[in-house]
């Protein structure tokens, strides 16, 4: 069996060329998560967009981040040039994964910037790029997580644009080393900071569970609860409920912003909403499906985050 290739065995000059030109095929975030060793269980469902750090290719690895900083010309520290500078960096990306900061800590001007940034993210879609956002921005997947005050705005824009969008339902932190990730063939052989996985991909989910067990992550209650429920009836119930709740909001939006016209259709919409709230499985009902003809394509995913010991000791700044 041939020896496995490791990216970091390449000379620095070659790696820099690859980072510079291969970034469009990578998951990109604006901002970074806080230290997972000190955050409460729910906090990793919020990565940051406005955290007093310049926008960069965050947490892919320090090397790629530094190259992004050099190539974009974005200044270190502060965000006085945030609005005009980050679009230069953003335009070359293919997939954007975007989570919102805890809005309770934002003042009014920052809230306005946050809303503007979300709208700017959708310019990525209009350029034919793919958008990926946290479920928390449109309809929280976790019940104890409070809805974002921007959720109505995001729902309106997504419903109006009818865009295909990847939804990160939940973020699960894996505190493993790069070598451990390579052993399981996950996180791009240990070089990627994040991996989005279909919740129905049992084979890959089992690999992540094995990696989590190997990394002695049993003390991480958030990951433990996830692996206890994923693939089971409780998790399937949550996915069905999330889909049904978003379908209800889409039908309500259609009645308000794109009136269905005939009184009979309005009656059908009211009846469909009642059905969906009583039984999530009725989303497959023919009458309900007619009302969801223009429903955007949402690809549901679980986001796994690699947090090796080195990153936990010294967060990438």
PDB file of C-alpha atoms in Angstrom:
ATOM      1  CA  UNK A   1       0.000   0.000   0.000  1.00  0.00           C
ATOM      2  CA  UNK A   2       1.432   3.381  -0.993  1.00  0.00           C
ATOM      3  CA  UNK A   3       2.263   5.903   1.690  1.00  0.00           C
ATOM      4  CA  UNK A   4      -0.478   8.497   2.287  1.00  0.00           C
ATOM      5  CA  UNK A   5       0.257  11.952   0.920  1.00  0.00           C
ATOM      6  CA  UNK A   6       0.314  14.799   3.446  1.00  0.00           C
ATOM      7  CA  UNK A   7      -0.314  18.328   2.242  1.00  0.00           C
ATOM      8  CA  UNK A   8       2.198  19.897   4.644  1.00  0.00           C
ATOM      9  CA  UNK A   9       5.006  17.771   3.213  1.00  0.00           C
ATOM     10  CA  UNK A  10       4.974  20.115   0.206  1.00  0.00           C
ATOM     11  CA  UNK A  11       7.433  23.060   0.099  1.00  0.00           C
ATOM     12  CA  UNK A  12       6.074  26.319   1.506  1.00  0.00           C
ATOM     13  CA  UNK A  13       6.082  28.026  -1.923  1.00  0.00           C
ATOM     14  CA  UNK A  14       3.896  25.260  -3.414  1.00  0.00           C
ATOM     15  CA  UNK A  15       1.514  25.348  -0.427  1.00  0.00           C
ATOM     16  CA  UNK A  16       1.137  29.108  -0.774  1.00  0.00           C
ATOM     17  CA  UNK A  17       0.242  28.716  -4.441  1.00  0.00           C
ATOM     18  CA  UNK A  18      -2.350  26.071  -3.584  1.00  0.00           C
ATOM     19  CA  UNK A  19      -3.850  28.139  -0.759  1.00  0.00           C
ATOM     20  CA  UNK A  20      -4.045  31.167  -3.017  1.00  0.00           C
ATOM     21  CA  UNK A  21      -5.761  29.442  -5.924  1.00  0.00           C
ATOM     22  CA  UNK A  22      -7.682  26.616  -4.214  1.00  0.00           C
ATOM     23  CA  UNK A  23      -9.530  28.729  -1.657  1.00  0.00           C
ATOM     24  CA  UNK A  24     -12.698  28.928  -3.827  1.00  0.00           C
ATOM     25  CA  UNK A  25     -13.336  25.225  -3.192  1.00  0.00           C
ATOM     26  CA  UNK A  26     -13.259  25.532   0.569  1.00  0.00           C
ATOM     27  CA  UNK A  27     -15.787  26.298   3.295  1.00  0.00           C
ATOM     28  CA  UNK A  28     -15.182  29.858   4.386  1.00  0.00           C
ATOM     29  CA  UNK A  29     -16.395  31.725   7.440  1.00  0.00           C
ATOM     30  CA  UNK A  30     -16.336  35.344   8.473  1.00  0.00           C
ATOM     31  CA  UNK A  31     -14.915  35.240  11.962  1.00  0.00           C
ATOM     32  CA  UNK A  32     -14.113  32.313  14.215  1.00  0.00           C
ATOM     33  CA  UNK A  33     -15.607  30.463  17.177  1.00  0.00           C
ATOM     34  CA  UNK A  34     -14.479  31.258  20.692  1.00  0.00           C
ATOM     35  CA  UNK A  35     -12.420  28.907  22.841  1.00  0.00           C
ATOM     36  CA  UNK A  36     -14.455  25.658  23.035  1.00  0.00           C
ATOM     37  CA  UNK A  37     -12.973  24.865  26.429  1.00  0.00           C
ATOM     38  CA  UNK A  38     -14.748  27.746  28.093  1.00  0.00           C
ATOM     39  CA  UNK A  39     -17.947  28.172  26.094  1.00  0.00           C
ATOM     40  CA  UNK A  40     -21.358  27.001  27.321  1.00  0.00           C
ATOM     41  CA  UNK A  41     -22.936  24.131  25.422  1.00  0.00           C
ATOM     42  CA  UNK A  42     -25.136  26.301  23.220  1.00  0.00           C
ATOM     43  CA  UNK A  43     -22.455  28.815  22.244  1.00  0.00           C
ATOM     44  CA  UNK A  44     -20.902  26.934  19.354  1.00  0.00           C
ATOM     45  CA  UNK A  45     -24.135  27.352  17.434  1.00  0.00           C
ATOM     46  CA  UNK A  46     -23.057  30.979  17.003  1.00  0.00           C
ATOM     47  CA  UNK A  47     -19.830  31.711  15.179  1.00  0.00           C
ATOM     48  CA  UNK A  48     -19.049  35.372  14.849  1.00  0.00           C
ATOM     49  CA  UNK A  49     -19.383  37.824  11.974  1.00  0.00           C
ATOM     50  CA  UNK A  50     -18.596  41.020  13.916  1.00  0.00           C
ATOM     51  CA  UNK A  51     -16.060  40.185  16.606  1.00  0.00           C
ATOM     52  CA  UNK A  52     -13.576  43.044  16.302  1.00  0.00           C
ATOM     53  CA  UNK A  53     -11.419  40.926  14.002  1.00  0.00           C
ATOM     54  CA  UNK A  54     -10.917  41.546  10.286  1.00  0.00           C
ATOM     55  CA  UNK A  55     -12.672  39.165   7.893  1.00  0.00           C
ATOM     56  CA  UNK A  56     -10.409  36.386   6.664  1.00  0.00           C
ATOM     57  CA  UNK A  57     -10.435  32.764   5.657  1.00  0.00           C
ATOM     58  CA  UNK A  58     -10.958  31.725   9.243  1.00  0.00           C
ATOM     59  CA  UNK A  59      -9.685  28.588  10.918  1.00  0.00           C
ATOM     60  CA  UNK A  60      -8.952  26.666   7.735  1.00  0.00           C
ATOM     61  CA  UNK A  61      -5.448  26.830   9.162  1.00  0.00           C
ATOM     62  CA  UNK A  62      -3.117  29.612  10.224  1.00  0.00           C
ATOM     63  CA  UNK A  63      -1.131  29.371   6.991  1.00  0.00           C
ATOM     64  CA  UNK A  64      -4.139  29.832   4.710  1.00  0.00           C
ATOM     65  CA  UNK A  65      -5.459  32.593   6.951  1.00  0.00           C
ATOM     66  CA  UNK A  66      -2.191  34.521   6.705  1.00  0.00           C
ATOM     67  CA  UNK A  67      -2.209  34.161   2.924  1.00  0.00           C
ATOM     68  CA  UNK A  68      -5.774  35.443   2.779  1.00  0.00           C
ATOM     69  CA  UNK A  69      -4.755  38.452   4.835  1.00  0.00           C
ATOM     70  CA  UNK A  70      -1.826  39.194   2.533  1.00  0.00           C
ATOM     71  CA  UNK A  71      -3.755  38.726  -0.715  1.00  0.00           C
ATOM     72  CA  UNK A  72      -6.824  40.679   0.381  1.00  0.00           C
ATOM     73  CA  UNK A  73      -4.989  43.643   1.841  1.00  0.00           C
ATOM     74  CA  UNK A  74      -7.399  43.717   4.792  1.00  0.00           C
ATOM     75  CA  UNK A  75      -5.824  45.487   7.791  1.00  0.00           C
ATOM     76  CA  UNK A  76      -5.284  43.626  11.044  1.00  0.00           C
ATOM     77  CA  UNK A  77      -7.455  44.808  13.914  1.00  0.00           C
ATOM     78  CA  UNK A  78     -10.671  46.793  13.893  1.00  0.00           C
ATOM     79  CA  UNK A  79     -13.213  46.859  11.101  1.00  0.00           C
ATOM     80  CA  UNK A  80     -13.306  50.495  10.024  1.00  0.00           C
ATOM     81  CA  UNK A  81     -12.847  49.374   6.422  1.00  0.00           C
ATOM     82  CA  UNK A  82     -15.047  46.316   6.848  1.00  0.00           C
ATOM     83  CA  UNK A  83     -17.857  47.310   4.480  1.00  0.00           C
ATOM     84  CA  UNK A  84     -15.682  48.143   1.494  1.00  0.00           C
ATOM     85  CA  UNK A  85     -12.811  45.702   1.997  1.00  0.00           C
ATOM     86  CA  UNK A  86     -14.367  42.351   2.739  1.00  0.00           C
ATOM     87  CA  UNK A  87     -16.231  42.103  -0.558  1.00  0.00           C
ATOM     88  CA  UNK A  88     -12.869  41.961  -2.334  1.00  0.00           C
ATOM     89  CA  UNK A  89     -11.973  38.888  -0.323  1.00  0.00           C
ATOM     90  CA  UNK A  90     -15.469  37.418  -0.424  1.00  0.00           C
ATOM     91  CA  UNK A  91     -16.017  37.452  -4.167  1.00  0.00           C
ATOM     92  CA  UNK A  92     -13.624  34.573  -4.883  1.00  0.00           C
ATOM     93  CA  UNK A  93     -15.270  32.134  -2.505  1.00  0.00           C
ATOM     94  CA  UNK A  94     -17.531  29.316  -3.622  1.00  0.00           C
ATOM     95  CA  UNK A  95     -19.278  28.288  -0.414  1.00  0.00           C
ATOM     96  CA  UNK A  96     -19.971  30.689   2.441  1.00  0.00           C
ATOM     97  CA  UNK A  97     -20.815  29.337   5.871  1.00  0.00           C
ATOM     98  CA  UNK A  98     -22.264  32.198   7.879  1.00  0.00           C
ATOM     99  CA  UNK A  99     -23.402  32.282  11.497  1.00  0.00           C
ATOM    100  CA  UNK A 100     -24.619  35.281  13.478  1.00  0.00           C
ATOM    101  CA  UNK A 101     -23.143  36.740  16.606  1.00  0.00           C
ATOM    102  CA  UNK A 102     -25.160  36.862  19.825  1.00  0.00           C
ATOM    103  CA  UNK A 103     -27.292  39.868  18.966  1.00  0.00           C
ATOM    104  CA  UNK A 104     -28.080  40.656  22.590  1.00  0.00           C
ATOM    105  CA  UNK A 105     -24.517  41.988  22.831  1.00  0.00           C
ATOM    106  CA  UNK A 106     -24.811  44.207  19.765  1.00  0.00           C
ATOM    107  CA  UNK A 107     -25.816  47.838  19.833  1.00  0.00           C
ATOM    108  CA  UNK A 108     -28.189  49.298  17.234  1.00  0.00           C
ATOM    109  CA  UNK A 109     -25.566  50.384  14.652  1.00  0.00           C
ATOM    110  CA  UNK A 110     -23.947  46.944  14.788  1.00  0.00           C
ATOM    111  CA  UNK A 111     -27.337  45.296  14.353  1.00  0.00           C
ATOM    112  CA  UNK A 112     -27.842  47.381  11.225  1.00  0.00           C
ATOM    113  CA  UNK A 113     -24.423  46.323   9.932  1.00  0.00           C
ATOM    114  CA  UNK A 114     -25.268  42.699  10.661  1.00  0.00           C
ATOM    115  CA  UNK A 115     -28.446  42.929   8.593  1.00  0.00           C
ATOM    116  CA  UNK A 116     -26.578  44.629   5.760  1.00  0.00           C
ATOM    117  CA  UNK A 117     -23.926  41.919   5.844  1.00  0.00           C
ATOM    118  CA  UNK A 118     -26.582  39.212   5.570  1.00  0.00           C
ATOM    119  CA  UNK A 119     -28.010  40.916   2.520  1.00  0.00           C
ATOM    120  CA  UNK A 120     -24.523  41.288   1.080  1.00  0.00           C
ATOM    121  CA  UNK A 121     -24.016  37.559   1.577  1.00  0.00           C
ATOM    122  CA  UNK A 122     -26.939  36.966  -0.769  1.00  0.00           C
ATOM    123  CA  UNK A 123     -25.062  38.864  -3.463  1.00  0.00           C
ATOM    124  CA  UNK A 124     -22.885  35.765  -3.484  1.00  0.00           C
ATOM    125  CA  UNK A 125     -25.959  33.817  -4.602  1.00  0.00           C
ATOM    126  CA  UNK A 126     -26.800  36.333  -7.283  1.00  0.00           C
ATOM    127  CA  UNK A 127     -23.315  35.849  -8.695  1.00  0.00           C
ATOM    128  CA  UNK A 128     -24.063  32.155  -9.074  1.00  0.00           C
ATOM    129  CA  UNK A 129     -22.240  31.125  -5.895  1.00  0.00           C
ATOM    130  CA  UNK A 130     -23.564  28.807  -3.205  1.00  0.00           C
ATOM    131  CA  UNK A 131     -24.769  30.100   0.158  1.00  0.00           C
ATOM    132  CA  UNK A 132     -24.568  28.246   3.450  1.00  0.00           C
ATOM    133  CA  UNK A 133     -25.990  29.641   6.671  1.00  0.00           C
ATOM    134  CA  UNK A 134     -26.768  28.557  10.190  1.00  0.00           C
ATOM    135  CA  UNK A 135     -30.288  27.315  10.851  1.00  0.00           C
ATOM    136  CA  UNK A 136     -30.391  29.753  13.765  1.00  0.00           C
ATOM    137  CA  UNK A 137     -30.737  32.641  11.331  1.00  0.00           C
ATOM    138  CA  UNK A 138     -34.018  31.464   9.861  1.00  0.00           C
ATOM    139  CA  UNK A 139     -35.529  28.868  12.222  1.00  0.00           C
ATOM    140  CA  UNK A 140     -33.505  27.485  15.166  1.00  0.00           C
ATOM    141  CA  UNK A 141     -33.048  23.725  15.073  1.00  0.00           C
ATOM    142  CA  UNK A 142     -32.328  23.547  18.806  1.00  0.00           C
ATOM    143  CA  UNK A 143     -35.419  24.389  20.869  1.00  0.00           C
ATOM    144  CA  UNK A 144     -33.634  26.175  23.728  1.00  0.00           C
ATOM    145  CA  UNK A 145     -31.832  28.444  21.287  1.00  0.00           C
ATOM    146  CA  UNK A 146     -33.673  31.750  20.920  1.00  0.00           C
ATOM    147  CA  UNK A 147     -34.624  32.813  17.373  1.00  0.00           C
ATOM    148  CA  UNK A 148     -32.486  35.501  15.806  1.00  0.00           C
ATOM    149  CA  UNK A 149     -34.122  38.912  15.592  1.00  0.00           C
ATOM    150  CA  UNK A 150     -32.957  38.867  11.966  1.00  0.00           C
ATOM    151  CA  UNK A 151     -34.776  35.605  11.202  1.00  0.00           C
ATOM    152  CA  UNK A 152     -37.716  37.406   9.599  1.00  0.00           C
ATOM    153  CA  UNK A 153     -35.372  39.314   7.311  1.00  0.00           C
ATOM    154  CA  UNK A 154     -33.521  36.157   6.292  1.00  0.00           C
ATOM    155  CA  UNK A 155     -36.745  34.237   5.683  1.00  0.00           C
ATOM    156  CA  UNK A 156     -38.084  37.046   3.513  1.00  0.00           C
ATOM    157  CA  UNK A 157     -34.943  37.285   1.389  1.00  0.00           C
ATOM    158  CA  UNK A 158     -34.502  33.512   1.015  1.00  0.00           C
ATOM    159  CA  UNK A 159     -38.165  32.983   0.176  1.00  0.00           C
ATOM    160  CA  UNK A 160     -38.169  35.902  -2.241  1.00  0.00           C
ATOM    161  CA  UNK A 161     -34.958  34.835  -3.983  1.00  0.00           C
ATOM    162  CA  UNK A 162     -35.958  31.132  -4.074  1.00  0.00           C
ATOM    163  CA  UNK A 163     -32.282  30.270  -3.668  1.00  0.00           C
ATOM    164  CA  UNK A 164     -30.764  26.866  -3.028  1.00  0.00           C
ATOM    165  CA  UNK A 165     -29.072  27.063   0.338  1.00  0.00           C
ATOM    166  CA  UNK A 166     -27.121  24.728   2.595  1.00  0.00           C
ATOM    167  CA  UNK A 167     -28.455  24.863   6.151  1.00  0.00           C
ATOM    168  CA  UNK A 168     -26.111  23.954   8.996  1.00  0.00           C
ATOM    169  CA  UNK A 169     -28.643  22.564  11.453  1.00  0.00           C
ATOM    170  CA  UNK A 170     -26.223  22.031  14.302  1.00  0.00           C
ATOM    171  CA  UNK A 171     -22.525  22.536  15.018  1.00  0.00           C
ATOM    172  CA  UNK A 172     -20.629  19.696  16.706  1.00  0.00           C
ATOM    173  CA  UNK A 173     -17.112  20.318  17.967  1.00  0.00           C
ATOM    174  CA  UNK A 174     -14.610  17.452  17.665  1.00  0.00           C
ATOM    175  CA  UNK A 175     -11.560  18.016  19.885  1.00  0.00           C
ATOM    176  CA  UNK A 176      -9.192  15.785  17.935  1.00  0.00           C
ATOM    177  CA  UNK A 177      -5.703  16.194  16.545  1.00  0.00           C
ATOM    178  CA  UNK A 178      -4.931  16.586  12.852  1.00  0.00           C
ATOM    179  CA  UNK A 179      -3.290  13.144  12.875  1.00  0.00           C
ATOM    180  CA  UNK A 180      -6.436  11.560  14.324  1.00  0.00           C
ATOM    181  CA  UNK A 181      -8.585  13.275  11.674  1.00  0.00           C
ATOM    182  CA  UNK A 182      -6.260  11.959   8.940  1.00  0.00           C
ATOM    183  CA  UNK A 183      -6.536   8.445  10.342  1.00  0.00           C
ATOM    184  CA  UNK A 184     -10.301   8.479   9.783  1.00  0.00           C
ATOM    185  CA  UNK A 185     -10.131  10.358   6.479  1.00  0.00           C
ATOM    186  CA  UNK A 186     -12.129  13.276   7.914  1.00  0.00           C
ATOM    187  CA  UNK A 187     -11.720  17.064   7.794  1.00  0.00           C
ATOM    188  CA  UNK A 188      -9.903  16.834   4.443  1.00  0.00           C
ATOM    189  CA  UNK A 189      -7.218  14.629   5.939  1.00  0.00           C
ATOM    190  CA  UNK A 190      -6.874  16.997   8.885  1.00  0.00           C
ATOM    191  CA  UNK A 191      -6.301  20.110   6.762  1.00  0.00           C
ATOM    192  CA  UNK A 192      -9.880  21.420   6.883  1.00  0.00           C
ATOM    193  CA  UNK A 193     -11.434  23.178   9.845  1.00  0.00           C
ATOM    194  CA  UNK A 194     -15.009  22.196   9.086  1.00  0.00           C
ATOM    195  CA  UNK A 195     -16.985  19.503   7.309  1.00  0.00           C
ATOM    196  CA  UNK A 196     -20.659  19.573   6.405  1.00  0.00           C
ATOM    197  CA  UNK A 197     -22.337  16.149   6.510  1.00  0.00           C
ATOM    198  CA  UNK A 198     -25.779  14.990   5.405  1.00  0.00           C
ATOM    199  CA  UNK A 199     -27.657  13.872   8.565  1.00  0.00           C
ATOM    200  CA  UNK A 200     -28.705  10.731   6.667  1.00  0.00           C
ATOM    201  CA  UNK A 201     -25.106   9.767   5.809  1.00  0.00           C
ATOM    202  CA  UNK A 202     -24.781   7.116   8.532  1.00  0.00           C
ATOM    203  CA  UNK A 203     -21.372   5.888   7.374  1.00  0.00           C
ATOM    204  CA  UNK A 204     -19.715   9.309   7.686  1.00  0.00           C
ATOM    205  CA  UNK A 205     -21.542  10.094  10.936  1.00  0.00           C
ATOM    206  CA  UNK A 206     -20.250   6.836  12.427  1.00  0.00           C
ATOM    207  CA  UNK A 207     -16.719   7.820  11.422  1.00  0.00           C
ATOM    208  CA  UNK A 208     -17.125  11.120  13.251  1.00  0.00           C
ATOM    209  CA  UNK A 209     -18.469   9.281  16.282  1.00  0.00           C
ATOM    210  CA  UNK A 210     -15.445   6.944  16.272  1.00  0.00           C
ATOM    211  CA  UNK A 211     -13.138   9.953  15.978  1.00  0.00           C
ATOM    212  CA  UNK A 212     -14.957  11.656  18.842  1.00  0.00           C
ATOM    213  CA  UNK A 213     -14.581   8.536  21.037  1.00  0.00           C
ATOM    214  CA  UNK A 214     -10.896   8.194  20.135  1.00  0.00           C
ATOM    215  CA  UNK A 215     -10.280  11.824  21.029  1.00  0.00           C
ATOM    216  CA  UNK A 216     -11.780  11.248  24.486  1.00  0.00           C
ATOM    217  CA  UNK A 217     -14.551  13.745  23.906  1.00  0.00           C
ATOM    218  CA  UNK A 218     -16.988  12.073  26.297  1.00  0.00           C
ATOM    219  CA  UNK A 219     -16.856  15.074  28.640  1.00  0.00           C
ATOM    220  CA  UNK A 220     -18.266  17.301  25.861  1.00  0.00           C
ATOM    221  CA  UNK A 221     -21.990  17.127  26.633  1.00  0.00           C
ATOM    222  CA  UNK A 222     -23.085  18.867  23.422  1.00  0.00           C
ATOM    223  CA  UNK A 223     -21.345  16.297  21.211  1.00  0.00           C
ATOM    224  CA  UNK A 224     -22.432  13.454  23.517  1.00  0.00           C
ATOM    225  CA  UNK A 225     -26.113  14.402  23.201  1.00  0.00           C
ATOM    226  CA  UNK A 226     -25.757  14.711  19.443  1.00  0.00           C
ATOM    227  CA  UNK A 227     -24.231  11.258  18.978  1.00  0.00           C
ATOM    228  CA  UNK A 228     -26.818   9.748  21.332  1.00  0.00           C
ATOM    229  CA  UNK A 229     -29.717  11.020  19.225  1.00  0.00           C
ATOM    230  CA  UNK A 230     -28.521  11.286  15.605  1.00  0.00           C
ATOM    231  CA  UNK A 231     -29.993   8.621  13.368  1.00  0.00           C
ATOM    232  CA  UNK A 232     -32.677   7.820  15.910  1.00  0.00           C
ATOM    233  CA  UNK A 233     -36.395   8.690  16.086  1.00  0.00           C
ATOM    234  CA  UNK A 234     -35.814  11.753  18.284  1.00  0.00           C
ATOM    235  CA  UNK A 235     -33.405  13.334  15.783  1.00  0.00           C
ATOM    236  CA  UNK A 236     -35.610  12.421  12.807  1.00  0.00           C
ATOM    237  CA  UNK A 237     -38.546  14.013  14.651  1.00  0.00           C
ATOM    238  CA  UNK A 238     -36.578  17.246  15.064  1.00  0.00           C
ATOM    239  CA  UNK A 239     -35.723  17.364  11.348  1.00  0.00           C
ATOM    240  CA  UNK A 240     -39.356  16.776  10.351  1.00  0.00           C
ATOM    241  CA  UNK A 241     -40.493  19.438  12.799  1.00  0.00           C
ATOM    242  CA  UNK A 242     -37.919  21.926  11.489  1.00  0.00           C
ATOM    243  CA  UNK A 243     -38.998  21.329   7.885  1.00  0.00           C
ATOM    244  CA  UNK A 244     -42.685  21.655   8.802  1.00  0.00           C
ATOM    245  CA  UNK A 245     -42.140  24.863  10.789  1.00  0.00           C
ATOM    246  CA  UNK A 246     -40.261  26.428   7.907  1.00  0.00           C
ATOM    247  CA  UNK A 247     -42.978  25.278   5.470  1.00  0.00           C
ATOM    248  CA  UNK A 248     -45.569  27.036   7.648  1.00  0.00           C
ATOM    249  CA  UNK A 249     -43.518  30.235   7.574  1.00  0.00           C
ATOM    250  CA  UNK A 250     -43.173  29.985   3.793  1.00  0.00           C
ATOM    251  CA  UNK A 251     -46.945  29.613   3.344  1.00  0.00           C
ATOM    252  CA  UNK A 252     -47.554  32.536   5.709  1.00  0.00           C
ATOM    253  CA  UNK A 253     -45.011  34.600   3.771  1.00  0.00           C
ATOM    254  CA  UNK A 254     -46.711  33.679   0.482  1.00  0.00           C
ATOM    255  CA  UNK A 255     -50.070  34.882   1.806  1.00  0.00           C
ATOM    256  CA  UNK A 256     -48.603  38.145   3.033  1.00  0.00           C
ATOM    257  CA  UNK A 257     -46.125  39.108   0.314  1.00  0.00           C
ATOM    258  CA  UNK A 258     -47.298  37.083  -2.648  1.00  0.00           C
ATOM    259  CA  UNK A 259     -51.064  36.733  -2.175  1.00  0.00           C
ATOM    260  CA  UNK A 260     -52.450  33.487  -3.512  1.00  0.00           C
ATOM    261  CA  UNK A 261     -55.494  35.284  -4.890  1.00  0.00           C
ATOM    262  CA  UNK A 262     -58.594  33.117  -4.866  1.00  0.00           C
ATOM    263  CA  UNK A 263     -60.413  32.712  -1.523  1.00  0.00           C
ATOM    264  CA  UNK A 264     -60.298  28.938  -1.971  1.00  0.00           C
ATOM    265  CA  UNK A 265     -56.496  29.000  -2.132  1.00  0.00           C
ATOM    266  CA  UNK A 266     -56.368  31.167   0.985  1.00  0.00           C
ATOM    267  CA  UNK A 267     -58.588  28.620   2.730  1.00  0.00           C
ATOM    268  CA  UNK A 268     -56.321  25.802   1.552  1.00  0.00           C
ATOM    269  CA  UNK A 269     -53.297  27.639   2.933  1.00  0.00           C
ATOM    270  CA  UNK A 270     -54.921  28.096   6.340  1.00  0.00           C
ATOM    271  CA  UNK A 271     -55.868  24.415   6.372  1.00  0.00           C
ATOM    272  CA  UNK A 272     -52.341  23.360   5.350  1.00  0.00           C
ATOM    273  CA  UNK A 273     -50.825  25.412   8.179  1.00  0.00           C
ATOM    274  CA  UNK A 274     -53.146  23.717  10.666  1.00  0.00           C
ATOM    275  CA  UNK A 275     -52.247  20.276   9.284  1.00  0.00           C
ATOM    276  CA  UNK A 276     -48.504  20.959   9.445  1.00  0.00           C
ATOM    277  CA  UNK A 277     -48.735  22.104  13.054  1.00  0.00           C
ATOM    278  CA  UNK A 278     -50.649  18.974  14.033  1.00  0.00           C
ATOM    279  CA  UNK A 279     -48.720  16.369  12.044  1.00  0.00           C
ATOM    280  CA  UNK A 280     -45.322  17.041  10.470  1.00  0.00           C
ATOM    281  CA  UNK A 281     -45.725  14.106   8.056  1.00  0.00           C
ATOM    282  CA  UNK A 282     -48.549  15.943   6.307  1.00  0.00           C
ATOM    283  CA  UNK A 283     -45.869  18.013   4.575  1.00  0.00           C
ATOM    284  CA  UNK A 284     -46.045  15.264   1.926  1.00  0.00           C
ATOM    285  CA  UNK A 285     -49.789  15.810   1.478  1.00  0.00           C
ATOM    286  CA  UNK A 286     -50.647  16.738  -2.137  1.00  0.00           C
ATOM    287  CA  UNK A 287     -52.593  19.858  -1.132  1.00  0.00           C
ATOM    288  CA  UNK A 288     -49.664  21.029   1.014  1.00  0.00           C
ATOM    289  CA  UNK A 289     -47.147  20.265  -1.734  1.00  0.00           C
ATOM    290  CA  UNK A 290     -49.069  22.499  -4.147  1.00  0.00           C
ATOM    291  CA  UNK A 291     -48.562  25.411  -1.777  1.00  0.00           C
ATOM    292  CA  UNK A 292     -44.836  24.605  -1.532  1.00  0.00           C
ATOM    293  CA  UNK A 293     -44.134  24.519  -5.274  1.00  0.00           C
ATOM    294  CA  UNK A 294     -41.795  27.519  -5.010  1.00  0.00           C
ATOM    295  CA  UNK A 295     -40.255  26.498  -1.684  1.00  0.00           C
ATOM    296  CA  UNK A 296     -36.449  27.016  -1.860  1.00  0.00           C
ATOM    297  CA  UNK A 297     -34.147  24.019  -1.965  1.00  0.00           C
ATOM    298  CA  UNK A 298     -32.604  23.686   1.487  1.00  0.00           C
ATOM    299  CA  UNK A 299     -29.849  21.094   1.853  1.00  0.00           C
ATOM    300  CA  UNK A 300     -29.732  20.144   5.530  1.00  0.00           C
ATOM    301  CA  UNK A 301     -26.309  19.398   7.000  1.00  0.00           C
ATOM    302  CA  UNK A 302     -24.518  18.874  10.305  1.00  0.00           C
ATOM    303  CA  UNK A 303     -21.395  20.993  10.690  1.00  0.00           C
ATOM    304  CA  UNK A 304     -18.461  19.314  12.396  1.00  0.00           C
ATOM    305  CA  UNK A 305     -15.671  21.587  13.604  1.00  0.00           C
ATOM    306  CA  UNK A 306     -12.124  20.324  14.123  1.00  0.00           C
ATOM    307  CA  UNK A 307     -10.593  21.828  17.243  1.00  0.00           C
ATOM    308  CA  UNK A 308      -7.116  20.352  17.756  1.00  0.00           C
ATOM    309  CA  UNK A 309      -5.253  20.950  21.040  1.00  0.00           C
ATOM    310  CA  UNK A 310      -2.954  23.501  19.383  1.00  0.00           C
ATOM    311  CA  UNK A 311      -5.940  25.592  18.293  1.00  0.00           C
ATOM    312  CA  UNK A 312      -7.459  25.410  21.765  1.00  0.00           C
ATOM    313  CA  UNK A 313      -4.263  26.584  23.421  1.00  0.00           C
ATOM    314  CA  UNK A 314      -3.684  29.409  20.992  1.00  0.00           C
ATOM    315  CA  UNK A 315      -6.715  30.454  19.003  1.00  0.00           C
ATOM    316  CA  UNK A 316      -5.837  31.642  15.502  1.00  0.00           C
ATOM    317  CA  UNK A 317      -5.931  35.419  15.518  1.00  0.00           C
TER     318      UNK A 317
END
